[in-house]
mmCIF file of C-alpha atoms in Angstrom:
data_model
loop_
_atom_site.group_PDB
_atom_site.id
_atom_site.type_symbol
_atom_site.label_atom_id
_atom_site.label_comp_id
_atom_site.label_asym_id
_atom_site.label_seq_id
_atom_site.Cartn_x
_atom_site.Cartn_y
_atom_site.Cartn_z
ATOM 1 C CA MET P 16 55.523 78.280 114.032
ATOM 2 C CA PRO P 17 57.071 76.447 111.061
ATOM 3 C CA VAL P 18 55.431 72.476 110.117
ATOM 4 C CA LEU P 19 57.346 70.269 112.135
ATOM 5 C CA THR P 20 57.539 67.575 109.392
ATOM 6 C CA PRO P 21 60.777 66.354 107.410
ATOM 7 C CA PRO P 22 61.679 68.991 105.257
ATOM 8 C CA VAL P 23 59.071 70.827 102.410
ATOM 9 C CA ARG P 24 60.424 71.208 98.867
ATOM 10 C CA ALA P 25 57.347 71.853 97.020
ATOM 11 C CA VAL P 26 53.424 71.638 97.434
ATOM 12 C CA LEU P 27 50.604 69.865 97.037
ATOM 13 C CA LEU P 28 47.230 71.356 96.363
ATOM 14 C CA ASP P 29 43.935 70.100 96.141
ATOM 15 C CA MET P 30 40.965 71.773 94.960
ATOM 16 C CA ASP P 31 37.503 71.486 96.201
ATOM 17 C CA GLY P 32 36.962 72.163 99.673
ATOM 18 C CA THR P 33 41.092 73.181 99.713
ATOM 19 C CA LEU P 34 41.008 76.024 97.479
ATOM 20 C CA VAL P 35 37.786 76.552 95.887
ATOM 21 C CA ASN P 36 34.649 76.619 98.366
ATOM 22 C CA SER P 37 32.213 74.222 95.942
ATOM 23 C CA ASP P 38 29.512 72.879 97.991
ATOM 24 C CA ALA P 39 26.698 74.393 96.610
ATOM 25 C CA VAL P 40 27.297 73.195 93.341
ATOM 26 C CA VAL P 41 28.486 69.247 94.507
ATOM 27 C CA GLU P 42 24.938 69.019 97.316
ATOM 28 C CA ARG P 43 22.371 70.576 94.394
ATOM 29 C CA CYS P 44 23.940 68.272 92.012
ATOM 30 C CA TRP P 45 24.864 64.355 94.312
ATOM 31 C CA ARG P 46 22.096 65.517 96.132
ATOM 32 C CA ALA P 47 19.481 65.284 93.104
ATOM 33 C CA TRP P 48 21.676 62.355 91.163
ATOM 34 C CA ALA P 49 20.737 60.909 95.075
ATOM 35 C CA HIS P 50 17.317 61.618 94.295
ATOM 36 C CA ARG P 51 16.429 59.996 91.004
ATOM 37 C CA HIS P 52 18.707 56.701 92.200
ATOM 38 C CA GLY P 53 15.752 56.731 95.534
ATOM 39 C CA LEU P 54 19.496 57.723 97.296
ATOM 40 C CA ASP P 55 19.389 59.102 100.779
ATOM 41 C CA GLY P 56 21.085 62.238 99.995
ATOM 42 C CA ASP P 57 22.649 62.148 103.559
ATOM 43 C CA THR P 58 24.782 59.386 102.993
ATOM 44 C CA VAL P 59 25.366 60.083 99.146
ATOM 45 C CA MET P 60 26.927 63.620 100.180
ATOM 46 C CA ARG P 61 29.365 61.285 102.622
ATOM 47 C CA THR P 62 31.399 59.575 100.136
ATOM 48 C CA VAL P 63 31.432 61.730 97.463
ATOM 49 C CA HIS P 64 33.718 64.329 98.264
ATOM 50 C CA GLY P 65 37.749 63.716 96.756
ATOM 51 C CA ARG P 66 36.596 60.774 94.596
ATOM 52 C CA GLN P 67 35.944 61.017 90.616
ATOM 53 C CA GLY P 68 32.233 60.523 90.370
ATOM 54 C CA HIS P 69 31.377 57.439 88.366
ATOM 55 C CA LEU P 70 34.006 55.524 91.530
ATOM 56 C CA SER P 71 31.429 57.226 94.230
ATOM 57 C CA MET P 72 28.695 56.149 91.958
ATOM 58 C CA ALA P 73 30.127 52.703 92.384
ATOM 59 C CA LEU P 74 30.320 52.702 96.309
ATOM 60 C CA LEU P 75 26.935 54.232 95.929
ATOM 61 C CA LEU P 76 25.223 51.736 93.109
ATOM 62 C CA PRO P 77 27.322 48.918 93.752
ATOM 63 C CA ASP P 78 25.684 46.540 91.476
ATOM 64 C CA ARG P 79 25.229 48.687 88.548
ATOM 65 C CA PRO P 80 27.866 48.332 84.868
ATOM 66 C CA MET P 81 30.413 50.600 85.560
ATOM 67 C CA GLU P 82 29.903 51.823 82.286
ATOM 68 C CA GLN P 83 26.249 53.605 83.189
ATOM 69 C CA ASN P 84 28.558 54.732 85.928
ATOM 70 C CA LEU P 85 31.163 56.863 84.056
ATOM 71 C CA ALA P 86 27.888 57.710 81.322
ATOM 72 C CA GLU P 87 26.542 59.408 83.908
ATOM 73 C CA ASN P 88 29.697 61.028 85.659
ATOM 74 C CA ARG P 89 30.403 62.578 82.203
ATOM 75 C CA GLN P 90 26.824 63.674 82.586
ATOM 76 C CA MET P 91 27.696 65.076 86.597
ATOM 77 C CA LEU P 92 30.500 66.503 85.294
ATOM 78 C CA ALA P 93 28.505 68.965 82.519
ATOM 79 C CA GLU P 94 26.490 70.129 85.135
ATOM 80 C CA GLU P 95 28.337 71.050 87.572
ATOM 81 C CA THR P 96 31.194 73.050 84.974
ATOM 82 C CA ALA P 97 27.786 74.429 83.932
ATOM 83 C CA ASP P 98 26.685 75.484 87.529
ATOM 84 C CA THR P 99 28.657 78.400 88.977
ATOM 85 C CA ASP P 100 26.393 79.650 91.427
ATOM 86 C CA GLY P 101 28.158 79.611 95.028
ATOM 87 C CA VAL P 102 31.850 78.874 93.490
ATOM 88 C CA VAL P 103 33.734 80.377 96.263
ATOM 89 C CA GLU P 104 37.493 80.213 97.811
ATOM 90 C CA VAL P 105 38.396 78.933 100.547
ATOM 91 C CA PRO P 106 39.479 82.136 102.705
ATOM 92 C CA GLY P 107 43.090 83.059 101.480
ATOM 93 C CA ALA P 108 43.704 80.870 99.149
ATOM 94 C CA ARG P 109 43.921 83.507 95.951
ATOM 95 C CA ARG P 110 46.866 84.632 98.509
ATOM 96 C CA LEU P 111 48.536 81.994 99.036
ATOM 97 C CA VAL P 112 48.847 80.361 95.556
ATOM 98 C CA GLU P 113 49.745 83.546 94.533
ATOM 99 C CA SER P 114 52.409 83.058 96.815
ATOM 100 C CA LEU P 115 53.659 80.233 95.075
ATOM 101 C CA ALA P 116 54.571 81.722 92.115
ATOM 102 C CA GLY P 117 58.102 80.370 91.527
ATOM 103 C CA LEU P 118 58.210 77.704 94.295
ATOM 104 C CA PRO P 119 57.397 73.998 93.498
ATOM 105 C CA HIS P 120 54.071 73.690 93.731
ATOM 106 C CA ALA P 121 51.015 71.556 91.957
ATOM 107 C CA LEU P 122 47.284 71.255 91.599
ATOM 108 C CA VAL P 123 46.430 67.722 92.402
ATOM 109 C CA THR P 124 42.681 67.150 91.963
ATOM 110 C CA SER P 125 39.736 64.572 90.738
ATOM 111 C CA ALA P 126 37.975 66.651 88.999
ATOM 112 C CA ASP P 127 38.770 67.167 84.932
ATOM 113 C CA GLU P 128 40.824 69.936 83.346
ATOM 114 C CA ARG P 129 38.183 71.824 82.420
ATOM 115 C CA LEU P 130 36.089 71.755 86.042
ATOM 116 C CA ALA P 131 39.642 72.358 87.245
ATOM 117 C CA ARG P 132 39.672 75.829 85.015
ATOM 118 C CA VAL P 133 36.371 76.521 85.702
ATOM 119 C CA ARG P 134 35.907 76.329 89.476
ATOM 120 C CA MET P 135 39.397 78.369 89.846
ATOM 121 C CA ALA P 136 38.611 81.330 87.615
ATOM 122 C CA ALA P 137 34.803 81.272 89.525
ATOM 123 C CA ALA P 138 36.967 81.147 92.658
ATOM 124 C CA GLY P 139 39.195 84.354 91.514
ATOM 125 C CA VAL P 140 42.691 81.422 92.688
ATOM 126 C CA PRO P 141 45.238 80.875 90.079
ATOM 127 C CA LEU P 142 45.642 78.170 88.045
ATOM 128 C CA PRO P 143 49.322 76.540 89.268
ATOM 129 C CA PRO P 144 52.001 75.521 86.424
ATOM 130 C CA LEU P 145 51.844 72.406 86.819
ATOM 131 C CA MET P 146 47.967 70.189 86.916
ATOM 132 C CA ILE P 147 47.422 66.563 87.819
ATOM 133 C CA THR P 148 43.837 66.263 86.938
ATOM 134 C CA ALA P 149 41.329 63.483 86.638
ATOM 135 C CA GLU P 150 42.373 62.753 82.648
ATOM 136 C CA GLN P 151 45.744 62.235 84.197
ATOM 137 C CA VAL P 152 45.454 58.890 86.043
ATOM 138 C CA SER P 153 44.381 55.804 85.555
ATOM 139 C CA ALA P 154 43.318 55.229 88.808
ATOM 140 C CA SER P 155 41.266 58.427 91.786
ATOM 141 C CA LYS P 156 41.550 59.179 95.171
ATOM 142 C CA PRO P 157 42.107 57.760 97.552
ATOM 143 C CA ASP P 158 44.851 55.945 95.052
ATOM 144 C CA PRO P 159 47.976 58.071 95.430
ATOM 145 C CA GLU P 160 48.965 58.384 91.944
ATOM 146 C CA GLY P 161 47.852 61.625 91.569
ATOM 147 C CA PHE P 162 50.356 62.529 94.189
ATOM 148 C CA LEU P 163 53.570 61.084 93.510
ATOM 149 C CA LYS P 164 52.814 62.012 89.503
ATOM 150 C CA ALA P 165 52.937 65.203 91.066
ATOM 151 C CA ALA P 166 55.830 64.759 93.082
ATOM 152 C CA ALA P 167 57.849 62.873 89.716
ATOM 153 C CA GLU P 168 57.247 65.520 88.068
ATOM 154 C CA LEU P 169 58.576 68.251 90.351
ATOM 155 C CA GLY P 170 61.470 66.196 90.687
ATOM 156 C CA ILE P 171 60.466 66.028 94.681
ATOM 157 C CA THR P 172 60.860 62.763 96.811
ATOM 158 C CA PRO P 173 57.453 61.850 98.425
ATOM 159 C CA ALA P 174 58.058 63.130 101.793
ATOM 160 C CA GLU P 175 59.676 66.287 100.931
ATOM 161 C CA CYS P 176 56.046 67.337 99.692
ATOM 162 C CA LEU P 177 53.338 68.401 101.295
ATOM 163 C CA VAL P 178 50.348 68.165 100.945
ATOM 164 C CA LEU P 179 46.951 70.641 101.758
ATOM 165 C CA GLU P 180 44.174 68.415 101.853
ATOM 166 C CA ASP P 181 40.102 67.769 102.848
ATOM 167 C CA SER P 182 38.769 64.890 102.346
ATOM 168 C CA GLU P 183 39.248 61.500 103.654
ATOM 169 C CA ALA P 184 39.687 59.953 100.540
ATOM 170 C CA GLY P 185 42.628 63.105 99.067
ATOM 171 C CA ILE P 186 44.036 61.964 103.569
ATOM 172 C CA THR P 187 44.180 58.854 102.594
ATOM 173 C CA ALA P 188 45.745 58.946 98.762
ATOM 174 C CA ALA P 189 48.545 61.256 100.768
ATOM 175 C CA ARG P 190 49.053 59.075 103.600
ATOM 176 C CA THR P 191 49.772 56.557 101.241
ATOM 177 C CA ALA P 192 51.614 58.515 98.878
ATOM 178 C CA GLY P 193 53.646 58.688 102.447
ATOM 179 C CA MET P 194 53.120 62.225 101.950
ATOM 180 C CA PRO P 195 52.652 64.951 105.680
ATOM 181 C CA VAL P 196 49.485 66.692 105.170
ATOM 182 C CA LEU P 197 47.363 69.344 105.841
ATOM 183 C CA GLY P 198 43.576 69.183 106.743
ATOM 184 C CA ILE P 199 42.200 72.226 105.588
ATOM 185 C CA GLY P 200 38.690 72.693 107.699
ATOM 186 C CA PRO P 201 35.959 70.417 110.150
ATOM 187 C CA ARG P 202 36.082 67.706 106.970
ATOM 188 C CA ALA P 203 39.489 67.242 106.903
ATOM 189 C CA ALA P 204 39.381 67.298 111.010
ATOM 190 C CA ALA P 205 38.069 63.778 111.337
ATOM 191 C CA HIS P 206 40.901 62.151 109.337
ATOM 192 C CA ARG P 207 43.744 63.474 111.405
ATOM 193 C CA PRO P 208 45.893 65.027 108.852
ATOM 194 C CA ASP P 209 49.546 65.613 110.703
ATOM 195 C CA HIS P 210 48.426 69.597 110.993
ATOM 196 C CA LEU P 211 44.908 71.416 111.056
ATOM 197 C CA VAL P 212 43.825 74.301 110.128
ATOM 198 C CA ASP P 213 40.162 76.519 109.881
ATOM 199 C CA ASP P 214 40.831 77.789 106.176
ATOM 200 C CA LEU P 215 44.205 79.297 104.602
ATOM 201 C CA THR P 216 43.909 82.899 106.174
ATOM 202 C CA ASN P 217 46.890 82.723 108.250
ATOM 203 C CA VAL P 218 48.843 80.029 106.565
ATOM 204 C CA THR P 219 52.551 81.527 104.742
ATOM 205 C CA ILE P 220 55.557 79.336 102.988
ATOM 206 C CA THR P 221 57.394 81.002 101.769
ATOM 207 C CA ALA P 222 61.583 79.565 100.258
ATOM 208 C CA GLY P 223 63.731 79.006 103.142
ATOM 209 C CA PRO P 224 68.042 79.321 102.777
ATOM 210 C CA ASN P 225 68.542 75.570 101.689
ATOM 211 C CA GLY P 226 65.939 75.023 99.076
ATOM 212 C CA GLU P 227 63.294 74.041 101.405
ATOM 213 C CA LEU P 228 59.848 75.861 102.027
ATOM 214 C CA VAL P 229 59.540 77.761 105.240
ATOM 215 C CA VAL P 230 55.901 76.536 106.050
ATOM 216 C CA GLN P 231 54.072 79.255 108.513
ATOM 217 C CA LEU P 232 50.705 77.882 110.210
ATOM 218 C CA PRO P 233 48.302 80.083 112.481
#
């Protein structure tokens, strides 16, 4: 059935957990970081999804200077970019993104551009022509800046942008931006998105007769 929201005219896509399953890499890198700092790995993993790394570090080590977080985040990004073992598409992601060619859509990710390009290539998912990455925003998810910037560049009002997200930070950012959310997978389920699917296998998005997008969910 079509998504029951105000008319959808653009689709904003998160990357990790939404289009690309990079959990294996994220687990390896962040659990190693947790071990180095004497932190509980499970606690760390509940914190890091959807945010830029230095902000996750600031939450986990609140008394540490931000300069140290930024330096360690640069190291973390280098480690994650070099490690693509186990990076695969979320089922249906490549087909869905290919079907959006010529329709208003964008990638909005907390990854930097290099990591985004590496992971999307490793998963075999095409890059949207518009990418909002970490370098292009002053505030990471859960701040709505990235989603609002994508909507502005597409020329679509926020309420007419459907966000596909999996993380608490991303869902919060979309809601703050005034955008409806289609949650992807079990991580999203805990944060009550407007709509929820297990993966992208049976999600279809096509052009409607009046410039709107018709979103079909399983």
